[in-house]
Coordinates of C-alpha atoms in Angstrom, one line a residue:
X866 CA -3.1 42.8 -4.3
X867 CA -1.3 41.4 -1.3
X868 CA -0.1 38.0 -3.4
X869 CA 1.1 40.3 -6.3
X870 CA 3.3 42.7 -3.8
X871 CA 4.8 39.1 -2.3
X872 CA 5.4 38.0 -5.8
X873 CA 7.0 41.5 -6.2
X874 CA 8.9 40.6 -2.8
X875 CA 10.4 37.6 -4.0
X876 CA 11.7 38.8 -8.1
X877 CA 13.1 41.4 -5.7
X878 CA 14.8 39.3 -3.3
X879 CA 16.1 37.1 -6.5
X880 CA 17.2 40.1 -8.7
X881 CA 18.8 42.1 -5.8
X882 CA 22.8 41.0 -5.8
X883 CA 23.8 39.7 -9.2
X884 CA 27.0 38.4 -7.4
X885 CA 28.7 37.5 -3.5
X886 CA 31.0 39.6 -2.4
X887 CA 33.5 38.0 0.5
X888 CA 34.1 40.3 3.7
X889 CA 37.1 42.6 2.7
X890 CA 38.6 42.5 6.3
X891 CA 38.0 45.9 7.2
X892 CA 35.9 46.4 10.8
X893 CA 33.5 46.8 12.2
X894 CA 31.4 46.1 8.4
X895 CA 28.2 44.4 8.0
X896 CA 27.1 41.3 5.6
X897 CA 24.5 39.7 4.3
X898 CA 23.5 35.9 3.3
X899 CA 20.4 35.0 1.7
X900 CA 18.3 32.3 -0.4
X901 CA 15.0 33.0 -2.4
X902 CA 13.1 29.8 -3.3
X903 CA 10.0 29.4 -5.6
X904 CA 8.8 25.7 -4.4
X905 CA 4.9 24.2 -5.9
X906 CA 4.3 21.3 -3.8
X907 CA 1.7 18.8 -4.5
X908 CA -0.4 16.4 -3.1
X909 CA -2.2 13.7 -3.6
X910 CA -3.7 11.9 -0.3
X911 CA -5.8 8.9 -0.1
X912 CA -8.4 8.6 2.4
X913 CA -9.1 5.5 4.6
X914 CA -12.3 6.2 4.5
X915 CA -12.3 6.3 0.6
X916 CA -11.7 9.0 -2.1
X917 CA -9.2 11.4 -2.4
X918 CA -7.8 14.7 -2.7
X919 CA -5.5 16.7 -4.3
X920 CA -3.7 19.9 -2.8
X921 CA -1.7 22.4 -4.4
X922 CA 0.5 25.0 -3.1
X923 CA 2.8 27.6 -4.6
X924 CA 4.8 30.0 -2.4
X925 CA 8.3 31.7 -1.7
X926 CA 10.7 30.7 1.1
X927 CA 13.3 33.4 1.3
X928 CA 15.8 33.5 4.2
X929 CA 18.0 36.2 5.1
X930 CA 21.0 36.2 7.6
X931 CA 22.3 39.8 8.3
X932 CA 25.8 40.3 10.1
X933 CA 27.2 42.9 12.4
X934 CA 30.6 42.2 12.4
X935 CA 33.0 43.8 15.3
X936 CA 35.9 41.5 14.4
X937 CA 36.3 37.9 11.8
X938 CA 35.2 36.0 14.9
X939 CA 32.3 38.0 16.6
X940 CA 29.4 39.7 15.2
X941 CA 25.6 40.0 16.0
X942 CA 23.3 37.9 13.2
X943 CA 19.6 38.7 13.0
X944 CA 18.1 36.0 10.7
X945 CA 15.1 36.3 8.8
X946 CA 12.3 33.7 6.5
X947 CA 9.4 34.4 4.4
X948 CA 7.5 31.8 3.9
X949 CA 3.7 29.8 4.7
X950 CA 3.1 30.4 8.1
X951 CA 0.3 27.5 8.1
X952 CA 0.6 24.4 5.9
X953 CA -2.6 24.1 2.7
X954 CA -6.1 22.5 3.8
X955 CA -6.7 19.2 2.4
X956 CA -8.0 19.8 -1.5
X957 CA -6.9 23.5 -1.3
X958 CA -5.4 25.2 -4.2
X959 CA -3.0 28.1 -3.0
X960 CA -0.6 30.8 -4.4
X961 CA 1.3 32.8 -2.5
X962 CA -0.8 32.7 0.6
X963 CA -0.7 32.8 3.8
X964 CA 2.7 34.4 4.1
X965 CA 4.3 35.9 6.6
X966 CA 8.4 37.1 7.5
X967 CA 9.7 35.1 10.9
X968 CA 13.0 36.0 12.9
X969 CA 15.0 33.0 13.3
X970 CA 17.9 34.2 15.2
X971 CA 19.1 37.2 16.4
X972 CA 21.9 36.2 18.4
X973 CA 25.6 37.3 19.1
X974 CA 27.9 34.9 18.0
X975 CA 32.0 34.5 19.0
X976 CA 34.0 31.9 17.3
X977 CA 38.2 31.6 19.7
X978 CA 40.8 29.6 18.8
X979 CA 39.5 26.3 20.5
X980 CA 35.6 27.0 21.3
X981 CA 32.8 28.8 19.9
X982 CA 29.2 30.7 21.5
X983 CA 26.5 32.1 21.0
X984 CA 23.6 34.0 23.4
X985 CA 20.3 35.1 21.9
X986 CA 17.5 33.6 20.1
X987 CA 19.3 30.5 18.0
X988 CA 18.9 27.2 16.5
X989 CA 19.5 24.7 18.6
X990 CA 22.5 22.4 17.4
X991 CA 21.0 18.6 17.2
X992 CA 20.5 16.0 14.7
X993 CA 21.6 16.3 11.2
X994 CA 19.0 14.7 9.0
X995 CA 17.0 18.1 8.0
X996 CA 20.0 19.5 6.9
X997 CA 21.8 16.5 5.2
X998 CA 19.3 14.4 4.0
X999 CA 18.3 15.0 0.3
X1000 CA 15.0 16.2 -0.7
X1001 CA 12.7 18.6 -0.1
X1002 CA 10.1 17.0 3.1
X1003 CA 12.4 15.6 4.9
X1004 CA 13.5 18.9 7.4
X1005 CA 9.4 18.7 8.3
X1006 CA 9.2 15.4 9.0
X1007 CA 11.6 15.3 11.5
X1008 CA 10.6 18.6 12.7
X1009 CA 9.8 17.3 17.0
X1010 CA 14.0 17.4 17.2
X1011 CA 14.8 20.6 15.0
X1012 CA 14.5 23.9 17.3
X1013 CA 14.4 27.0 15.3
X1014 CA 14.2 30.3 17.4
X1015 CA 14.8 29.2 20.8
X1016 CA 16.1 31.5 23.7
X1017 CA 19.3 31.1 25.1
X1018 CA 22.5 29.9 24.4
X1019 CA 24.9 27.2 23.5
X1020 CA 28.6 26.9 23.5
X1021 CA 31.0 24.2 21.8
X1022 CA 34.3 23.5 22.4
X1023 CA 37.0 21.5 20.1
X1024 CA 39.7 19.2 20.9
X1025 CA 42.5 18.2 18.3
X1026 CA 44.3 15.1 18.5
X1027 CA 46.6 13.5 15.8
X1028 CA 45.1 9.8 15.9
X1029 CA 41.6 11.4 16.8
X1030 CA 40.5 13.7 15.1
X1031 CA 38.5 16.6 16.3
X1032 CA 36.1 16.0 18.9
X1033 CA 33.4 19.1 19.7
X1034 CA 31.2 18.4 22.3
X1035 CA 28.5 21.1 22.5
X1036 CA 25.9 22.5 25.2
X1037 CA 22.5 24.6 24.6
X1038 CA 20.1 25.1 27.1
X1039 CA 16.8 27.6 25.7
X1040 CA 13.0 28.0 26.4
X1041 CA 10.4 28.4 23.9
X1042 CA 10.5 32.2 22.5
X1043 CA 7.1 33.8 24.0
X1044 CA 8.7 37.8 23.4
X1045 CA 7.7 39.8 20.0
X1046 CA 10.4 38.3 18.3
X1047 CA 8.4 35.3 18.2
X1048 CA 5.2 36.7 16.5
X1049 CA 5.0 36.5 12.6
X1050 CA 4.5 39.6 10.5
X1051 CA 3.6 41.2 7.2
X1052 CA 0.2 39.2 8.1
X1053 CA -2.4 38.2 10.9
X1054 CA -1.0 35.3 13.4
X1055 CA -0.7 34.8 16.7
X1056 CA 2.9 34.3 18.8
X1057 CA 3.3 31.0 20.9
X1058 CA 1.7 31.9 24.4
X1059 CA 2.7 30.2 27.7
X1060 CA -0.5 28.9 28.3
X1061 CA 0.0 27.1 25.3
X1062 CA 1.7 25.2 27.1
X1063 CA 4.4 22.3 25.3
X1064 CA 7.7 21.4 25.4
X1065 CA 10.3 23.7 26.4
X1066 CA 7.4 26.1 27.4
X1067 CA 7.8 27.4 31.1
X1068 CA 9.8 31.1 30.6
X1069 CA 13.0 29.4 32.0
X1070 CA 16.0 28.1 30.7
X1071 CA 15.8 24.4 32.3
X1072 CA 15.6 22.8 29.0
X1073 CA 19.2 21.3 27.3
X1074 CA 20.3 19.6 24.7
X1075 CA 23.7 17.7 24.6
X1076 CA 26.0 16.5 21.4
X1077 CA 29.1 15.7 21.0
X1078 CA 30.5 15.8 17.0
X1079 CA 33.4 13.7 15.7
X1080 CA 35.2 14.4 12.5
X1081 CA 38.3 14.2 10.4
X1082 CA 39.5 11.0 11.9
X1083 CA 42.8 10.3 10.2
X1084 CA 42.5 7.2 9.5
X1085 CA 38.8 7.4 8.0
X1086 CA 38.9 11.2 7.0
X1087 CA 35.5 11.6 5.4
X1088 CA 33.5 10.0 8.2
X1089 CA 31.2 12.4 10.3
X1090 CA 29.6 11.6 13.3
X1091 CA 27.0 12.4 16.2
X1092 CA 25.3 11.6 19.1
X1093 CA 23.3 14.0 21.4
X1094 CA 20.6 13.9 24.7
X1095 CA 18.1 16.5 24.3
X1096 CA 15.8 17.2 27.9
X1097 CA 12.4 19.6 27.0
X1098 CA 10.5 20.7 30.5
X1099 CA 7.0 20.1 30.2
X1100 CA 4.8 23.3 30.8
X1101 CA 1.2 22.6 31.3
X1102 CA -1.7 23.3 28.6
X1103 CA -3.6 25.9 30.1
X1104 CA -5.7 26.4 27.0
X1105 CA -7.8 22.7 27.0
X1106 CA -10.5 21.9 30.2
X1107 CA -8.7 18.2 30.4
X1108 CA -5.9 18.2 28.2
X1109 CA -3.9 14.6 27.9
X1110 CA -1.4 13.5 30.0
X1111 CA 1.7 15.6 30.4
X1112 CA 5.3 14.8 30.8
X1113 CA 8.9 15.9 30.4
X1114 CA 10.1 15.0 26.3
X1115 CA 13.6 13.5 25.9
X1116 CA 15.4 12.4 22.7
X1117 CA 18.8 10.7 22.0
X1118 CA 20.3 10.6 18.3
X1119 CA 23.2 9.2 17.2
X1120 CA 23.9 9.4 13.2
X1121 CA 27.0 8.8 10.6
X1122 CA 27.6 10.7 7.4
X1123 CA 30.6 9.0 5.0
X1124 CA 31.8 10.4 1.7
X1125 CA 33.4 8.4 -1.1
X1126 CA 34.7 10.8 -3.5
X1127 CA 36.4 9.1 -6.9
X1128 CA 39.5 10.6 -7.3
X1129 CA 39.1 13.3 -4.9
X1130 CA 39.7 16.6 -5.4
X1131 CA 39.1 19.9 -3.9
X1132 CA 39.7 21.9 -7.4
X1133 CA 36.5 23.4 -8.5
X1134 CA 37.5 23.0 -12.2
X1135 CA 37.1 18.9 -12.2
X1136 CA 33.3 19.7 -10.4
X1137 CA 32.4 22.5 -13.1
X1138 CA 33.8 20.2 -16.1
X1139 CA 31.4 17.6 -14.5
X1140 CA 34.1 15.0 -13.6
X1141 CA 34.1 15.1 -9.9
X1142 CA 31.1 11.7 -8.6
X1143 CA 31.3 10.9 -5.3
X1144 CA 28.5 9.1 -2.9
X1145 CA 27.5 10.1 0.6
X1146 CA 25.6 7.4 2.9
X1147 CA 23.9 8.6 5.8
X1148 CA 22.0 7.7 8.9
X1149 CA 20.1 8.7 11.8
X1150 CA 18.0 7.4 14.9
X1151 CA 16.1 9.3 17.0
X1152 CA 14.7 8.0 19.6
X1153 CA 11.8 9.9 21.3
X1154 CA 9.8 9.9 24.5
X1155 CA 6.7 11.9 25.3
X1156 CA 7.0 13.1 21.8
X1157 CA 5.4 16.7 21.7
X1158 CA 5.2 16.6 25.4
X1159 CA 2.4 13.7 25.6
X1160 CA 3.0 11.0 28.2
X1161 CA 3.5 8.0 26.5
X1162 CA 3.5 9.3 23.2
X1163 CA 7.2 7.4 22.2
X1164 CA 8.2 7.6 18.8
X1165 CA 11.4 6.4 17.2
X1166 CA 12.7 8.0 13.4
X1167 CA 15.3 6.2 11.8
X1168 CA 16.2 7.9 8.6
X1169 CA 18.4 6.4 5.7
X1170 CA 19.8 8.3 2.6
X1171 CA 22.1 7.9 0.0
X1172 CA 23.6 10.7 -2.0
X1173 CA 24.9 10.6 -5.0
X1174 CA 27.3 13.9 -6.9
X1175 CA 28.3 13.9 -10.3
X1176 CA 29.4 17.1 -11.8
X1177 CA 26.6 19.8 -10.9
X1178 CA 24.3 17.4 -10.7
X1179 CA 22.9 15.8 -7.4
X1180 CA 21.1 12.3 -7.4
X1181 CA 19.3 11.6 -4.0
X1182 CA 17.1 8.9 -2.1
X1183 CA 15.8 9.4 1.6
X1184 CA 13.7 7.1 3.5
X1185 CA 12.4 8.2 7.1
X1186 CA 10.5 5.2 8.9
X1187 CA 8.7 6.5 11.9
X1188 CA 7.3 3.8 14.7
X1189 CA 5.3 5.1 17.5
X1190 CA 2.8 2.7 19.9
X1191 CA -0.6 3.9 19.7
X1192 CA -2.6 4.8 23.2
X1193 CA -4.3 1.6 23.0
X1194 CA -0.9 -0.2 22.5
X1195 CA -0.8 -1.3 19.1
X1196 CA 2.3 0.0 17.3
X1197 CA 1.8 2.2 14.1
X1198 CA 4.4 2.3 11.3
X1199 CA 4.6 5.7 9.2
X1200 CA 7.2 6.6 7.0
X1201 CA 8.0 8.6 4.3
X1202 CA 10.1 7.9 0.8
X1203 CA 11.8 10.7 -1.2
X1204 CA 13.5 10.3 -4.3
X1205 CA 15.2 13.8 -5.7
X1206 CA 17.2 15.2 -8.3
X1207 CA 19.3 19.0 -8.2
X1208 CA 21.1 20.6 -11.0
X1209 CA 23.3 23.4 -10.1
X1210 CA 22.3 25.8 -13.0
X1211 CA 24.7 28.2 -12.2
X1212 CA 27.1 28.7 -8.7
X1213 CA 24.0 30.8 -7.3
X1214 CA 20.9 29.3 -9.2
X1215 CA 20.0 25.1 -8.5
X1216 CA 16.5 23.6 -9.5
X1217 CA 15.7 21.0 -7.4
X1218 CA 12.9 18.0 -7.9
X1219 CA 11.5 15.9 -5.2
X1220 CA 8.8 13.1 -6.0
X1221 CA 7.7 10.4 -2.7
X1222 CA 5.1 8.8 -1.1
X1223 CA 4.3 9.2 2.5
X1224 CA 1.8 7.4 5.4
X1225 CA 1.0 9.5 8.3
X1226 CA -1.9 8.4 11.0
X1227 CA -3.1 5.8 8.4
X1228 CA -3.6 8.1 5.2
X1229 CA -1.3 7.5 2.0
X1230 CA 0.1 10.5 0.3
X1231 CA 2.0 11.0 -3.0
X1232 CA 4.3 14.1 -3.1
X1233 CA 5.7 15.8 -6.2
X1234 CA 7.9 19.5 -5.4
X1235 CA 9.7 21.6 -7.6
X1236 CA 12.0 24.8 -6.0
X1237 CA 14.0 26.9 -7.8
X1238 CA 16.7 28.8 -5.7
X1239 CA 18.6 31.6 -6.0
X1240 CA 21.4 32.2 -3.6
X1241 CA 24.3 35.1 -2.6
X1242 CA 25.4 37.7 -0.1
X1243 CA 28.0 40.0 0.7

């Protein structure tokens, strides 16, 4: 009973708004963005030991953003996901379980004339390759420098110059969220703890993170990009008799994103007709000490892709090489490889196809994903 009323959750979520409706200008009003996604991942992992197994898992990802507007540039956003709480077992078969609704954000956000802000619980601004990498594995793989739900705040501010560009350097300091707002619900589970202990962990905003975005260079208009120093305080593990050695976790990125568009255009009729092709290269390093809060656990990502748009159609292939030395000081070499394919079916409906192969701690995995997604607001 409780997977059919989640099933019912999600045709609902989909079936909802048949079509977005832009803010009419008229304050205060309230809005709403959302995407409901059907995704069946599955895996097939070798052991080093020998043999195999095979894991299955069906279930919904639907995020909601809600608005309180007071004016075009301030409003309070509460931001919501439905979705696994947990990853699948090894060899488990699942549908639609293990589900739960997390808040995100719920933040107040003010966009002036030359900065922006925002105070609450809020994503942390750093590192670009979960959002603009294609496929469907790479956001979790390079999950140790994308902060969902943090506490605090962060403020960017942009300067304009004609031979320049636009340069936005940006500041967020946070904590780890320990308040009910960090607790999932619609099922059992347990909230982060401060005893937990982990980066970013201690109750007190005297962790940061640093970036500093450069865009719309005139002389190289479609090049984007970043570099940014993230600083997590340690907070001690108060839940393990002799847990391992703990210590502060730093990162420093730096990435580039470039668009080649044939005969660029920014008419939506050559893109619907299928005409408009262009291809996007990107990069990003990350390179990470104490990773998770683990002295000497130093990990570096480096993660290629290359894009390519033709029409509503979207051809990518993503390749995320992760190098860490192992306690005993032999260095290990994961990565994962991600080929996918979207179709736009409509302006609010893309299928998306993911197929890769991944090595993590020695075992070799073959992934295969399919998500369908429906998308609007108001």
């Amino acid at each position: 009973m409780y997977n059919y009323r989640l099933a019912v959750l999600l045709v609902g979520s989909v079936c909802a708004v048949e079509s977005t409706l832009a803010d009419d200008g008229q304050y205060p009003n309230v809005g709403m963005d959302y995407d409901a996604t059907f995704q069946y991942d599955h895996t097939h992992a070798d052991s080093p030991q020998g043999g195999n197994r095979n894991t299955g898992d069906a279930y919904p990802d639907i995020n909601s953003t809600f608005y309180f507007r007071f004016t075009h540039d301030q409003q309070i956003q509460l931001a919501t996901e439905i979705n696994p709480v947990a990853g699948p077992e090894p060899g488990q078969k699942r549908f639609f379980e293990d589900v739960g609704l997390v808040i995100n954000d719920l933040n107040y956000y003010q966009n002036n004339a030359n900065s922006a802000f925002s105070v609450g619980k809020y994503h942390v601004p750093f590192g670009r390759a979960q959002d603009q990498a294609p496929g469907l594995y790479t956001n979790d793989y390079v999950a140790t420098y994308d902060l969902d739900g943090m506490l605090g705040g962060t403020m960017a501010y942009r300067f304009f110059d004609q031979k320049l560009g636009m340069i936005e350097p940006n500041l967020s300091v946070y904590t780890a969220d320990n308040s009910f707002l960090g607790r999932p619900y619609l099922r059992h589970g347990e909230k982060l703890q401060r005893s937990d202990g982990g980066p970013s962990n201690t109750g007190k905003l005297d962790s940061y993170a640093v970036t500093v975005n450069w865009i719309a260079i005139p002389a190289v208009p479609y090049l984007e990009m970043q570099a940014g120093y993230m600083f997590n305080k340690k907070a001690e593990d108060e839940t393990q008799p002799d847990p391992p050695g703990e210590d502060n976790e730093t990162i420093k990125i730096a990435s580039a994103r470039y668009i080649w568009a044939y005969e660029p255009s920014t008419d939506l009729e050559p893109t619907l007709a299928g005409r408009y092709f262009d291809i996007v290269p990107f990069v990003e390093f990350a390179d990470v000490d104490n990773e998770d809060g683990i002295q000497g656990n130093d990990t570096r990502y480096l993660t290629t892709s290359l894009t390519f748009d033709f029409g509503d159609w979207a051809l990518g292939a993503t390749r995320t090489d992760k190098h860490r030395e192992s306690t005993g000081g032999a260095d290990r070499q994961d990565y994962l490889n991600e080929l996918s394919l979207t179709y736009n079916i409509t302006g609010q409906i893309k299928l998306g196809l993911s197929a890769g192969t991944q090595k993590e701690d020695g075992q070799m995995s073959e992934l295969v994903g399919l998500a369908l997604t429906y998308s609007g607001g108001y």
